[in-house]
Amino acid sequence: MTAPADRATASPARHAATGSRTPHAATGSRARHVAAVARLAAAGDMTELADELLAAAISNGNQWDGDGDEIFVTLRGLPAAERTRLAHALTEAADPPTGHQPITSLLILLEVIAHDLPGDLLSAARVRRLKKHGTVHCVWSRREAMALAEAELAAGHPIPPTVVAALRRTARVDPYGRPGLAPLLARLPDPVVNPGEAWADRALTDLARRDAPGHDLVRHAASATSAKPSAEWDRIARALLGPLDPDEVRDMLLDWLALVGRPRTLPFDGASRTVAPNEEYDPYNADVLRGLTWLLALLPAHPATARTLGTLVEVSLRKIPGVGPRNPKVANAGVAALARSDGDAALAELARLASRVTSKTTLKLIEAGLEQRAEALGLTREEVAELAVPTYGLTEVGRALHRIGDCEAELTVHGPKAALRWRNETGRQLKAAPAAVRRDHPSELKELKAAVKDIDKMLPAQTERLDRQFLARRRWPYEAWRERYADHPLLGTLARRLLWTVDDTPCGYVDGELRTLDGEPVRATPGAAVRLWHPVGRDPAEIVAWRERLERHGVTQPFKQAHREVYVLTDAERTTRTYSNRFAAHILRQHQFNSLAAARGWHNRLRLSVDDEYPPATRELPEWGLRAEYWIEGDGGERGHEDLTEAGSYLRVRTDQVRFYPIDAPRNTAHAGGGAYRMELRDGREPVEPVPLEEIPDLVLSEVLRDVDLFVGVASVGADPTWQDGGPGGRFREYWTAYGFGDLGPSAVTRRDLLARLLPRLTIGDRCTVEGRFLHVRGDLHTYKIHLGSGNILRSPADQYVCIVPATRSDAPGADYLPFEGDRTLSLILSKALLLAGDADITDPTIRSQL
């Protein structure tokens, strides 16, 4: 490009545009630049005007908002001939460009000046810069990106899909940018979903086929920006679905949804307006996902739909550090779709989620869906949850045989897991499905594998639901109990490993029949009342006898029942009268405590380091007319600002009293960072005194304190083997030592008694002894003491601490049998004992250095 005829020697401003710092560029104010631009434009001096514009760009940091509008009005008012000269002058003034701002500012200015002029100045540079905007989560320089996009459109070029995606995300999360971006985005309908997520990439690939259905469906799904579909939204959706094959549409949508939550295929670069952009859903795509769930609810019911929606709910509620649930709106949409869907499969999925979901908002929607279905069926909420449990093709308790071709598939349930075994026509067991089945019967094989996965998800949910029935005061007529539990093909695998009372007679399954402790078969009268057996109030000899019988017959209960801890009132609690300090003065990891509390039916709010009031962790017990409270406060460190997450929530909380109130009593609150709890008295309400502990039913007291003991036992920093230094600044060293090696609580006492009986069965039993608070393990190099409460290890004879960080999961290697599932600390203790018994064979350098 040649310079215009009036090109003179470079002014100081031109040096600024090419990287030199001058007083002109450094100190010029926006008002001065506005005035100078107007004066030079009126004089027709395009060379000096180009220098002034670039100086203004550097001076304002490439932010053209505010006074920039006045400059742009001036430039757009120039005649076409002068704008042509100015465009060439700008190109010359920034050649060669140095640094980031001159070239980006130049691109913006050229769009304003030359948008309707022939030619395409700096097209390659514009495209390169525009594509960089497509690598970020949200566009920071919105005006720049819009100007570049407008220039590309004016030149007849398509906008890169990643750039469209970035602009859409910006419009979703930036309320100030929405009005300006809306007209531009309306001209950019493609791609129908934002690329960069696994499910969206699959959708774009599928929709690129000429015969693919649903392109208009996905566009309609993108309009799902409200909490629930309107009647008009449904009308349009039904019209779009009408001419399409529902099975083909369903299969396509379910294939996409199965990929939701996988790592991004195009990770973001640079800073973001969100905490974890690569972990969260693309906000534009999240709306599409909501719309897809609404579409599925309008299709004929199908088990695969319910299964996929349930998984979507759980994946969308998965916690992201510093953020919380990944996308509650998508999870809620999945629940709403299940609630709107017909069929037993959708109802079963809702019932399963009711026992697994801890998000209060989502759980409220699940409960509302179940209540609505219960009302329609004329049943109670609990009855619906029981009747909704599918059999998953099981034809007897825990077992089913399926003939597929010349082979036989056996589906069995053992403990918390399902398994699929294959035999050929001769009866020989195979390691996997034979090739003939995979080739000739793919749909049957797919359903069997799906049944295994569904059972593995349903069993933990039903186990948790049954474990909560102690405080629900549930009773069943014997005939209904047999149908819903004892003889149910799936729930029977749980019910037959538990103890029950039939008209107050304790009994359990032995040799395929319900028998009393004496071994006599139970002959129930019609309408006999069945309840879950609980050790509270039982004779100690009866409790021991049940434990021994379960262990003798090798029965592993789905949760602690016969070995369940019983918490009785202490003398200290009789003295304090209305509160228990039994679990006070502990330091808990707040987020882990919050998750545990939600899983056990407690309500708690994460405490932020803000000037706000919070209620205690509470569990409402409507069947008893009571509300249990566990008082806690945030621990922010000595200066109050060092122990927080990026989102400002406390990493840890300190614990205080456990109290009980009438369920309708005004709530108590305290400041997030500590201080006295005070009862909120509004609308003239009078204060309500806590209920004396001696008036709390024994079962309620025991179960509530058991929950609190669980919170402390799992979430306490004292149970963290890496905290021997006492944590930040060593502030918790004394607490860690006292907790990690101190007196045993009720759960640890139960663990100790059980280990004493199980040692002869252990493969390392001859190397272990139980003494006091410890499991002593004799290795080849040293003898070790494993604390039965925390699992922490001391090496004899000097009691030197040995730090072994457990794996995420442990299945208690070395123990052929355990009488109950769910005690992770017991599994960790056994894992460590097995490792240390063979300490000479340890190869891990971190552990070996401590031996």
Short mmCIF file of C-alpha atoms in Angstrom, two decimals, residues 474-766:
data_model
loop_
_atom_site.label_atom_id
_atom_site.label_comp_id
_atom_site.label_asym_id
_atom_site.label_seq_id
_atom_site.Cartn_x
_atom_site.Cartn_y
_atom_site.Cartn_z
CA ARG A 474 -42.20 -47.03 59.57
CA ARG A 475 -44.32 -50.12 60.05
CA TRP A 476 -45.63 -52.41 57.32
CA PRO A 477 -48.45 -54.93 57.23
CA TYR A 478 -46.77 -58.31 56.93
CA GLU A 479 -48.25 -59.11 53.51
CA ALA A 480 -47.15 -55.75 52.05
CA TRP A 481 -43.71 -56.14 53.59
CA ARG A 482 -43.27 -59.57 52.00
CA GLU A 483 -44.23 -58.21 48.60
CA ARG A 484 -42.23 -54.97 48.75
CA TYR A 485 -39.17 -56.17 50.61
CA ALA A 486 -38.58 -59.79 51.59
CA ASP A 487 -39.70 -61.31 48.28
CA HIS A 488 -38.88 -58.39 45.99
CA PRO A 489 -36.23 -59.57 43.50
CA LEU A 490 -33.95 -56.59 44.20
CA LEU A 491 -34.91 -55.26 47.64
CA GLY A 492 -34.97 -58.81 48.93
CA THR A 493 -31.18 -58.85 48.64
CA LEU A 494 -31.14 -56.11 51.29
CA ALA A 495 -34.15 -57.15 53.38
CA ARG A 496 -32.93 -60.71 53.86
CA ARG A 497 -29.67 -59.47 55.35
CA LEU A 498 -31.42 -57.27 57.93
CA LEU A 499 -33.19 -57.97 61.20
CA TRP A 500 -36.91 -57.27 61.66
CA THR A 501 -39.62 -57.54 64.25
CA VAL A 502 -42.93 -59.19 63.41
CA ASP A 503 -45.45 -58.20 66.07
CA ASP A 504 -42.43 -57.31 68.24
CA THR A 505 -40.80 -60.73 67.74
CA PRO A 506 -37.19 -60.24 66.53
CA CYS A 507 -36.31 -62.33 63.48
CA GLY A 508 -34.00 -62.59 60.48
CA TYR A 509 -33.51 -64.73 57.40
CA VAL A 510 -31.62 -67.99 57.81
CA ASP A 511 -31.59 -70.82 55.28
CA GLY A 512 -34.10 -69.00 53.09
CA GLU A 513 -36.69 -68.56 55.82
CA LEU A 514 -37.60 -65.92 58.38
CA ARG A 515 -36.62 -67.29 61.79
CA THR A 516 -36.43 -66.15 65.40
CA LEU A 517 -33.22 -66.01 67.38
CA ASP A 518 -33.95 -69.57 68.54
CA GLY A 519 -34.17 -70.72 64.95
CA GLU A 520 -37.92 -71.19 64.91
CA PRO A 521 -39.78 -70.21 61.69
CA VAL A 522 -41.94 -67.11 62.01
CA ARG A 523 -45.65 -67.75 61.52
CA ALA A 524 -47.13 -64.29 61.07
CA THR A 525 -50.82 -63.62 61.52
CA PRO A 526 -52.64 -61.61 58.82
CA GLY A 527 -51.94 -57.91 59.25
CA ALA A 528 -49.02 -58.45 61.62
CA ALA A 529 -46.87 -55.33 62.02
CA VAL A 530 -43.31 -55.45 60.69
CA ARG A 531 -40.60 -53.01 61.77
CA LEU A 532 -36.84 -52.73 61.43
CA TRP A 533 -35.09 -54.11 64.50
CA HIS A 534 -32.94 -51.60 66.43
CA PRO A 535 -30.60 -52.38 69.35
CA VAL A 536 -31.90 -49.48 71.48
CA GLY A 537 -33.81 -50.91 74.43
CA ARG A 538 -32.78 -54.49 73.65
CA ASP A 539 -31.19 -56.81 76.17
CA PRO A 540 -27.39 -56.87 75.71
CA ALA A 541 -27.47 -60.66 75.55
CA GLU A 542 -29.93 -60.49 72.63
CA ILE A 543 -27.72 -58.01 70.77
CA VAL A 544 -24.64 -60.19 71.22
CA ALA A 545 -26.57 -63.28 70.15
CA TRP A 546 -27.72 -61.65 66.92
CA ARG A 547 -24.19 -60.49 66.17
CA GLU A 548 -22.81 -63.96 66.71
CA ARG A 549 -25.49 -65.55 64.56
CA LEU A 550 -24.86 -63.17 61.67
CA GLU A 551 -21.12 -63.78 61.90
CA ARG A 552 -21.63 -67.55 62.21
CA HIS A 553 -23.73 -67.62 59.03
CA GLY A 554 -21.46 -65.17 57.18
CA VAL A 555 -24.18 -62.54 56.72
CA THR A 556 -22.91 -59.09 55.72
CA GLN A 557 -25.57 -56.52 56.53
CA PRO A 558 -26.00 -53.60 54.09
CA PHE A 559 -25.44 -51.18 57.00
CA LYS A 560 -24.72 -51.41 60.70
CA GLN A 561 -27.76 -52.84 62.44
CA ALA A 562 -26.85 -55.66 64.81
CA HIS A 563 -23.49 -53.93 65.35
CA ARG A 564 -25.05 -50.48 65.47
CA GLU A 565 -23.72 -48.11 68.10
CA VAL A 566 -26.13 -47.10 70.87
CA TYR A 567 -25.68 -43.66 72.41
CA VAL A 568 -27.17 -43.36 75.88
CA LEU A 569 -27.47 -40.26 78.04
CA THR A 570 -24.34 -39.54 80.10
CA ASP A 571 -24.04 -37.98 83.53
CA ALA A 572 -22.47 -34.89 81.95
CA GLU A 573 -25.55 -34.51 79.72
CA ARG A 574 -27.86 -34.89 82.68
CA THR A 575 -25.94 -32.04 84.28
CA THR A 576 -26.11 -29.73 81.26
CA ARG A 577 -29.77 -30.88 80.95
CA THR A 578 -30.73 -29.27 77.63
CA TYR A 579 -27.64 -29.77 75.50
CA SER A 580 -24.85 -32.23 74.82
CA ASN A 581 -21.19 -31.23 74.61
CA ARG A 582 -20.15 -34.74 73.64
CA PHE A 583 -19.12 -33.67 70.14
CA ALA A 584 -18.10 -30.08 70.84
CA ALA A 585 -14.67 -28.48 70.24
CA HIS A 586 -13.88 -30.43 67.07
CA ILE A 587 -12.39 -29.02 63.87
CA LEU A 588 -14.16 -30.33 60.76
CA ARG A 589 -13.49 -29.84 57.07
CA GLN A 590 -16.53 -27.76 56.21
CA HIS A 591 -17.30 -29.04 52.71
CA GLN A 592 -16.96 -32.69 53.70
CA PHE A 593 -19.14 -32.10 56.74
CA ASN A 594 -21.72 -30.36 54.58
CA SER A 595 -21.89 -33.31 52.17
CA LEU A 596 -22.18 -35.85 55.00
CA ALA A 597 -24.91 -33.83 56.68
CA ALA A 598 -26.94 -33.66 53.47
CA ALA A 599 -26.53 -37.40 52.89
CA ARG A 600 -27.93 -38.12 56.35
CA GLY A 601 -30.95 -35.86 55.91
CA TRP A 602 -29.60 -32.80 57.73
CA HIS A 603 -29.96 -29.24 56.46
CA ASN A 604 -26.87 -27.06 56.53
CA ARG A 605 -25.57 -23.97 54.77
CA LEU A 606 -21.94 -23.52 53.81
CA ARG A 607 -20.58 -20.67 55.90
CA LEU A 608 -19.01 -17.82 53.98
CA SER A 609 -16.66 -15.30 55.53
CA VAL A 610 -19.30 -12.57 55.39
CA ASP A 611 -21.24 -10.44 57.83
CA ASP A 612 -24.27 -12.70 57.91
CA GLU A 613 -26.26 -14.94 60.24
CA TYR A 614 -26.51 -18.71 59.75
CA PRO A 615 -28.73 -21.36 61.37
CA PRO A 616 -27.07 -24.44 62.84
CA ALA A 617 -27.02 -27.77 61.03
CA THR A 618 -30.50 -29.16 61.65
CA ARG A 619 -32.40 -32.38 61.15
CA GLU A 620 -36.17 -32.20 61.29
CA LEU A 621 -37.95 -35.19 62.79
CA PRO A 622 -41.63 -34.65 61.97
CA GLU A 623 -42.63 -38.12 63.17
CA TRP A 624 -41.40 -37.14 66.64
CA GLY A 625 -42.31 -33.43 66.57
CA LEU A 626 -38.66 -32.51 67.12
CA ARG A 627 -35.80 -30.63 65.47
CA ALA A 628 -32.19 -31.60 66.22
CA GLU A 629 -29.50 -28.92 66.01
CA TYR A 630 -25.71 -29.16 65.82
CA TRP A 631 -24.15 -25.77 66.52
CA ILE A 632 -21.11 -24.86 64.43
CA GLU A 633 -19.13 -21.75 63.46
CA GLY A 634 -16.62 -20.91 60.73
CA ASP A 635 -12.91 -21.09 61.53
CA GLY A 636 -11.07 -18.45 59.51
CA GLY A 637 -7.63 -18.65 61.04
CA GLU A 638 -5.90 -16.29 63.43
CA ARG A 639 -6.31 -13.27 61.15
CA GLY A 640 -9.67 -14.38 59.82
CA HIS A 641 -8.68 -14.40 56.14
CA GLU A 642 -6.23 -17.24 55.59
CA ASP A 643 -8.39 -20.39 55.73
CA LEU A 644 -10.92 -19.66 52.99
CA THR A 645 -11.67 -21.01 49.55
CA GLU A 646 -11.46 -18.79 46.47
CA ALA A 647 -15.22 -18.35 46.76
CA GLY A 648 -14.85 -17.03 50.32
CA SER A 649 -16.22 -20.02 52.24
CA TYR A 650 -14.49 -21.32 55.36
CA LEU A 651 -12.36 -24.40 54.83
CA ARG A 652 -13.12 -25.56 58.36
CA VAL A 653 -15.76 -25.19 61.05
CA ARG A 654 -15.65 -25.56 64.82
CA THR A 655 -18.32 -27.60 66.54
CA ASP A 656 -20.35 -26.91 69.66
CA GLN A 657 -23.56 -28.20 71.26
CA VAL A 658 -26.22 -30.65 70.14
CA ARG A 659 -29.75 -29.51 71.09
CA PHE A 660 -33.36 -30.48 70.48
CA TYR A 661 -36.33 -28.14 70.00
CA PRO A 662 -39.99 -28.56 69.13
CA ILE A 663 -40.13 -28.78 65.36
CA ASP A 664 -42.09 -25.53 65.02
CA ALA A 665 -39.86 -23.50 67.38
CA PRO A 666 -38.28 -20.32 65.94
CA ARG A 667 -34.89 -21.03 64.47
CA ASN A 668 -31.61 -20.12 66.09
CA THR A 669 -28.89 -18.24 64.22
CA ALA A 670 -25.34 -17.08 64.86
CA HIS A 671 -22.77 -15.06 62.97
CA ALA A 672 -20.87 -17.01 60.32
CA GLY A 673 -17.56 -16.48 62.10
CA GLY A 674 -18.79 -17.32 65.59
CA GLY A 675 -20.60 -15.88 68.56
CA ALA A 676 -23.67 -16.80 70.55
CA TYR A 677 -26.69 -18.38 68.92
CA ARG A 678 -29.87 -16.34 69.27
CA MET A 679 -33.44 -17.33 68.55
CA GLU A 680 -35.13 -15.35 65.78
CA LEU A 681 -38.32 -13.90 67.24
CA ARG A 682 -40.50 -12.36 64.55
CA ASP A 683 -44.16 -11.41 64.41
CA GLY A 684 -44.37 -11.27 68.19
CA ARG A 685 -43.32 -14.88 68.76
CA GLU A 686 -42.12 -15.88 72.20
CA PRO A 687 -38.83 -17.71 72.81
CA VAL A 688 -39.02 -21.50 73.05
CA GLU A 689 -36.82 -23.45 75.43
CA PRO A 690 -34.87 -26.50 74.21
CA VAL A 691 -36.30 -29.89 75.08
CA PRO A 692 -34.47 -31.52 78.03
CA LEU A 693 -32.35 -34.43 76.86
CA GLU A 694 -34.00 -36.78 79.34
CA GLU A 695 -37.30 -36.21 77.49
CA ILE A 696 -35.86 -37.17 74.11
CA PRO A 697 -36.83 -40.74 73.14
CA ASP A 698 -33.88 -43.10 73.42
CA LEU A 699 -34.01 -44.04 69.73
CA VAL A 700 -34.02 -40.40 68.63
CA LEU A 701 -31.15 -39.44 70.92
CA SER A 702 -29.07 -42.41 69.80
CA GLU A 703 -29.63 -41.93 66.07
CA VAL A 704 -29.00 -38.17 66.14
CA LEU A 705 -25.81 -38.54 68.16
CA ARG A 706 -24.74 -41.35 65.84
CA ASP A 707 -25.06 -38.99 62.90
CA VAL A 708 -23.00 -36.35 64.68
CA ASP A 709 -20.37 -38.94 65.60
CA LEU A 710 -20.20 -39.85 61.92
CA PHE A 711 -19.66 -36.21 60.95
CA VAL A 712 -16.79 -35.88 63.40
CA GLY A 713 -15.27 -39.29 62.65
CA VAL A 714 -15.11 -38.66 58.90
CA ALA A 715 -14.67 -34.89 58.56
CA SER A 716 -12.37 -34.14 61.53
CA VAL A 717 -8.91 -32.88 60.60
CA GLY A 718 -7.71 -35.25 63.32
CA ALA A 719 -8.47 -38.16 61.00
CA ASP A 720 -6.21 -36.73 58.28
CA PRO A 721 -2.87 -38.61 58.41
CA THR A 722 -1.05 -35.71 56.69
CA TRP A 723 -1.82 -33.24 59.50
CA GLN A 724 0.80 -34.38 62.00
CA ASP A 725 2.30 -30.88 61.72
CA GLY A 726 -0.95 -29.38 62.98
CA GLY A 727 -2.10 -27.79 59.74
CA PRO A 728 -1.71 -24.06 58.90
CA GLY A 729 0.83 -22.56 61.26
CA GLY A 730 0.62 -25.66 63.46
CA ARG A 731 -2.57 -24.25 65.03
CA PHE A 732 -4.25 -27.66 65.27
CA ARG A 733 -1.32 -29.79 66.43
CA GLU A 734 -2.70 -30.28 69.93
CA TYR A 735 -6.19 -31.10 68.64
CA TRP A 736 -4.83 -33.47 65.98
CA THR A 737 -2.81 -35.42 68.54
CA ALA A 738 -5.67 -35.58 71.05
CA TYR A 739 -8.15 -36.77 68.43
CA GLY A 740 -5.81 -39.02 66.46
CA PHE A 741 -4.68 -41.04 69.47
CA GLY A 742 -7.24 -40.25 72.18
CA ASP A 743 -10.09 -42.14 73.80
CA LEU A 744 -12.40 -44.17 71.60
CA GLY A 745 -15.93 -43.10 70.80
CA PRO A 746 -18.87 -45.52 70.52
CA SER A 747 -18.24 -46.34 66.86
CA ALA A 748 -14.57 -47.07 67.54
CA VAL A 749 -15.51 -49.25 70.53
CA THR A 750 -17.79 -51.29 68.26
CA ARG A 751 -14.91 -51.54 65.78
CA ARG A 752 -12.56 -52.75 68.51
CA ASP A 753 -14.95 -55.45 69.74
CA LEU A 754 -15.58 -56.64 66.21
CA LEU A 755 -11.88 -56.83 65.34
CA ALA A 756 -11.20 -58.87 68.48
CA ARG A 757 -13.67 -61.48 67.24
CA LEU A 758 -12.58 -61.34 63.59
CA LEU A 759 -8.81 -61.62 64.09
CA PRO A 760 -8.78 -65.45 63.81
CA ARG A 761 -10.40 -65.10 60.35
CA LEU A 762 -7.87 -62.58 59.03
CA THR A 763 -5.00 -63.75 56.84
CA ILE A 764 -2.70 -61.74 59.13
CA GLY A 765 -4.57 -62.69 62.32
CA ASP A 766 -1.52 -64.33 63.90
#
